[in-house]
Coordinates of C-alpha atoms in Angstrom, one line a residue:
X26 CA 9.1 -4.2 39.4
X27 CA 6.3 -2.4 37.6
X28 CA 3.6 -4.7 36.1
X29 CA 3.4 -5.1 32.4
X30 CA 0.0 -4.2 31.0
X31 CA -0.7 -5.4 27.4
X32 CA -3.2 -3.4 25.3
X33 CA -4.8 -4.4 22.1
X34 CA -4.1 -2.1 19.2
X35 CA -6.2 -0.8 16.3
X36 CA -6.2 -2.9 13.1
X37 CA -3.8 -2.3 10.3
X38 CA -6.4 -0.3 8.3
X39 CA -8.7 0.9 11.1
X40 CA -7.3 4.4 11.2
X41 CA -6.1 5.9 8.0
X42 CA -2.5 6.8 8.6
X43 CA -1.4 5.9 5.1
X44 CA 1.4 7.9 3.4
X45 CA 3.4 7.4 0.2
X46 CA 5.8 5.0 2.0
X47 CA 3.5 2.9 4.3
X48 CA -0.1 1.9 3.8
X49 CA -0.7 -0.2 6.9
X50 CA -0.3 0.9 10.5
X51 CA -0.9 -0.5 13.9
X52 CA -1.7 2.3 16.4
X53 CA -3.5 3.2 19.6
X54 CA -4.5 6.6 21.1
X55 CA -1.8 7.9 23.5
X56 CA -4.5 8.5 26.2
X57 CA -4.6 4.7 26.9
X58 CA -0.9 4.6 27.4
X59 CA -0.9 7.7 29.6
X60 CA -3.5 6.2 31.9
X61 CA -1.5 3.0 32.3
X62 CA 1.7 4.9 33.0
X63 CA -0.1 7.1 35.6
X64 CA -1.3 3.9 37.3
X65 CA 2.2 2.6 37.5
X66 CA 2.1 0.0 34.7
X67 CA 4.4 -0.6 31.7
X68 CA 2.3 -0.6 28.5
X69 CA 2.9 -3.1 25.8
X70 CA 0.8 -3.4 22.5
X71 CA -0.6 -6.6 21.1
X72 CA -1.3 -6.2 17.4
X73 CA -4.0 -8.0 15.3
X74 CA -2.6 -11.1 13.5
X75 CA -0.5 -12.1 16.5
X76 CA -0.6 -15.9 16.9
X77 CA 1.6 -16.3 20.0
X78 CA -0.8 -15.3 22.7
X79 CA 0.4 -18.1 25.0
X80 CA 3.9 -16.6 25.0
X81 CA 2.6 -13.1 25.5
X82 CA 0.4 -14.0 28.4
X83 CA 3.3 -15.7 30.2
X84 CA 5.1 -12.4 30.2
X85 CA 2.4 -9.8 31.0
X86 CA 0.5 -9.0 34.3
X87 CA -2.7 -7.4 33.0
X88 CA -4.7 -6.9 29.8
X89 CA -6.7 -4.0 28.4
X90 CA -8.9 -4.8 25.4
X91 CA -9.4 -1.3 23.9
X92 CA -12.1 0.5 21.9
X93 CA -12.3 0.8 18.2
X94 CA -14.3 -0.2 15.1
X95 CA -17.4 -2.3 14.8
X96 CA -17.3 -6.0 15.5
X97 CA -18.3 -8.0 12.4
X98 CA -21.9 -9.3 12.9
X99 CA -20.9 -12.8 11.7
X100 CA -19.2 -13.3 15.1
X101 CA -22.5 -13.0 17.0
X102 CA -25.2 -14.1 14.4
X103 CA -26.1 -10.5 13.4
X104 CA -26.9 -8.9 10.1
X105 CA -23.7 -8.3 8.1
X106 CA -25.7 -6.3 5.6
X107 CA -27.0 -3.8 8.2
X108 CA -26.8 -0.3 6.6
X109 CA -25.5 1.4 9.7
X110 CA -22.3 -0.7 10.1
X111 CA -19.1 1.2 10.0
X112 CA -15.5 0.1 9.5
X113 CA -14.8 -3.5 10.5
X114 CA -11.6 -5.5 10.9
X115 CA -12.0 -9.3 11.0
X116 CA -8.3 -9.7 11.8
X117 CA -8.7 -7.7 14.9
X118 CA -11.9 -9.6 15.8
X119 CA -10.1 -12.9 15.6
X120 CA -7.3 -11.8 17.8
X121 CA -9.4 -10.3 20.6
X122 CA -11.9 -13.1 20.6
X123 CA -9.1 -15.6 20.9
X124 CA -7.5 -13.4 23.6
X125 CA -10.7 -13.6 25.8
X126 CA -10.8 -17.4 25.5
X127 CA -7.1 -17.6 26.5
X128 CA -7.6 -15.3 29.4
X129 CA -10.3 -17.5 30.8
X130 CA -7.8 -20.2 31.1
X131 CA -5.3 -18.0 32.9
X132 CA -7.2 -16.7 35.8
X133 CA -4.4 -14.7 37.4
X134 CA -4.4 -12.0 34.7
X135 CA -6.8 -9.1 35.4
X136 CA -8.6 -7.7 32.4
X137 CA -10.2 -4.3 31.7
X138 CA -12.3 -4.3 28.5
X139 CA -13.2 -0.8 27.1
X140 CA -16.1 0.0 24.8
X141 CA -15.5 -2.3 21.8
X142 CA -13.5 -4.4 24.3
X143 CA -16.6 -5.0 26.4
X144 CA -18.6 -5.9 23.3
X145 CA -15.8 -8.4 22.4
X146 CA -16.0 -9.9 25.9
X147 CA -19.7 -10.4 25.5
X148 CA -19.5 -11.9 22.0
X149 CA -16.6 -14.2 23.0
X150 CA -18.8 -15.6 25.8
X151 CA -21.8 -16.2 23.6
X152 CA -23.7 -12.9 23.8
X153 CA -25.0 -10.7 21.0
X154 CA -24.9 -7.0 20.0
X155 CA -27.2 -4.4 18.6
X156 CA -25.7 -3.6 15.1
X157 CA -27.0 0.0 15.7
X158 CA -28.3 0.6 19.2
X159 CA -30.0 3.9 18.4
X160 CA -32.7 1.9 16.5
X161 CA -33.9 0.5 19.8
X162 CA -33.9 3.9 21.6
X163 CA -36.2 6.9 21.7
X164 CA -33.1 9.2 21.9
X165 CA -29.5 8.3 21.3
X166 CA -27.5 9.6 24.2
X167 CA -24.4 7.5 23.4
X168 CA -22.7 9.6 20.8
X169 CA -22.7 13.1 19.6
X170 CA -24.2 14.5 16.4
X171 CA -20.8 14.2 14.8
X172 CA -20.7 10.5 15.7
X173 CA -18.1 10.9 18.4
X174 CA -18.2 12.0 22.0
X175 CA -21.2 12.7 24.2
X176 CA -21.3 12.8 28.0
X177 CA -24.1 11.1 30.0
X178 CA -24.7 9.6 33.4
X179 CA -24.1 6.0 34.4
X180 CA -25.5 4.2 37.5
X181 CA -23.1 1.7 39.0
X182 CA -24.3 -1.2 41.1
X183 CA -23.0 -1.0 44.7
X184 CA -20.4 -3.6 45.9
X185 CA -19.3 -4.5 42.3
X186 CA -15.8 -4.4 40.9
X187 CA -16.6 -1.2 39.0
X188 CA -18.0 0.5 42.1
X189 CA -15.1 -0.6 44.3
X190 CA -12.6 0.5 41.7
X191 CA -14.1 3.9 41.0
X192 CA -15.3 4.7 44.5
X193 CA -18.7 6.0 43.2
X194 CA -22.1 4.8 42.2
X195 CA -23.0 7.7 39.9
X196 CA -20.6 8.9 37.3
X197 CA -20.5 11.0 34.1
X198 CA -18.9 9.3 31.2
X199 CA -17.6 10.0 27.7
X200 CA -19.3 7.7 25.2
X201 CA -18.9 7.4 21.4
X202 CA -20.4 4.0 20.5
X203 CA -23.3 2.9 18.2
X204 CA -23.1 -0.8 19.0
X205 CA -24.0 -2.2 22.4
X206 CA -24.8 -5.4 24.2
X207 CA -28.2 -6.9 23.2
X208 CA -28.2 -10.4 24.8
X209 CA -25.9 -10.7 27.7
X210 CA -23.6 -13.7 27.8
X211 CA -24.5 -16.1 30.6
X212 CA -21.1 -15.8 32.4
X213 CA -21.4 -12.0 32.7
X214 CA -23.2 -9.9 35.2
X215 CA -24.5 -6.3 34.5
X216 CA -22.9 -3.9 36.9
X217 CA -23.8 -0.5 35.4
X218 CA -26.5 1.0 33.2
X219 CA -27.3 4.2 31.3
X220 CA -30.5 6.2 32.0
X221 CA -32.0 4.5 28.9
X222 CA -31.2 1.0 30.2
X223 CA -28.2 0.4 27.8
X224 CA -25.7 -1.9 29.6
X225 CA -22.6 0.2 30.6
X226 CA -20.5 -2.2 32.6
X227 CA -20.2 -6.0 33.1
X228 CA -18.0 -8.3 35.1
X229 CA -17.3 -12.0 34.7
X230 CA -19.0 -14.0 37.4
X231 CA -16.2 -16.4 38.1
X232 CA -12.9 -14.8 36.9
X233 CA -11.1 -13.0 39.7
X234 CA -10.9 -9.7 37.9
X235 CA -12.5 -9.3 34.5
X236 CA -14.4 -6.0 34.1
X237 CA -15.9 -4.3 31.0
X238 CA -17.1 -0.7 30.6
X239 CA -19.0 0.6 27.6
X240 CA -17.7 4.2 27.9
X241 CA -14.1 5.5 27.4
X242 CA -12.4 6.2 30.8
X243 CA -9.1 7.1 29.1
X244 CA -10.6 10.3 27.7
X245 CA -10.9 12.0 31.0
X246 CA -8.6 9.9 33.2
X247 CA -6.0 12.6 33.3
X248 CA -8.5 15.0 35.1
X249 CA -11.2 12.7 36.5
X250 CA -10.0 10.5 39.4
X251 CA -13.0 8.2 39.2
X252 CA -12.0 7.3 35.6
X253 CA -8.2 6.9 36.4
X254 CA -9.1 4.6 39.2
X255 CA -10.2 1.9 36.7
X256 CA -6.6 1.8 35.4
X257 CA -5.2 2.1 38.9
X258 CA -7.3 -0.9 40.1
X259 CA -6.2 -3.0 37.1
X260 CA -2.5 -2.3 37.8
X261 CA -3.0 -3.0 41.5
X262 CA -4.5 -6.3 40.7
X263 CA -1.7 -7.0 38.3
X264 CA 0.8 -6.4 41.0
X265 CA -0.7 -9.3 43.0

């Protein structure tokens, strides 16, 4: 039987899909779903506000914590008045932070955390974030002038889960983030960096398979085998 891979969705107001009949929507870009299906998994969405995580984790074989809006600074002791903060969804924050803690108690569920998801992983374990990472950089290579995609190189540490999964140690990635890890949680290990030193991948030091990447592998997974392999590796671990 194909493994069931649960993915966290956007918050109810995170993407404006409002219409005269419905104001609130839970959604997720189809590229995530496509990548899971190519890998041989069955995708299932977990929406913010869900309180039955125990029951869900009993039924699923793998987890993807997806990208999305800024994480509220109150979760990591940051500045909630920072002028460069974008949309935030505290309901989603609560769900995903709780999900990470639940996953640490169920070590047989492999987890891939993408962009915001990697930041959630770090915050849940006690780390902090840059509210606006460009303030600490000479040049912002992590998102385009339009605030969305930009391609840059990433160096992956050999013999890590990311290197093993992707089969490479140098890769070009699609990024679109303005928050990033500042102080690394003690249970995480850095496994990839950007040319400017920004942390691009982490893995949990004791969990069997808990990997975070700061970029968006789903964007090019349909054409770039190195990116699709992250989803393939998650599904293969889930099959075990």
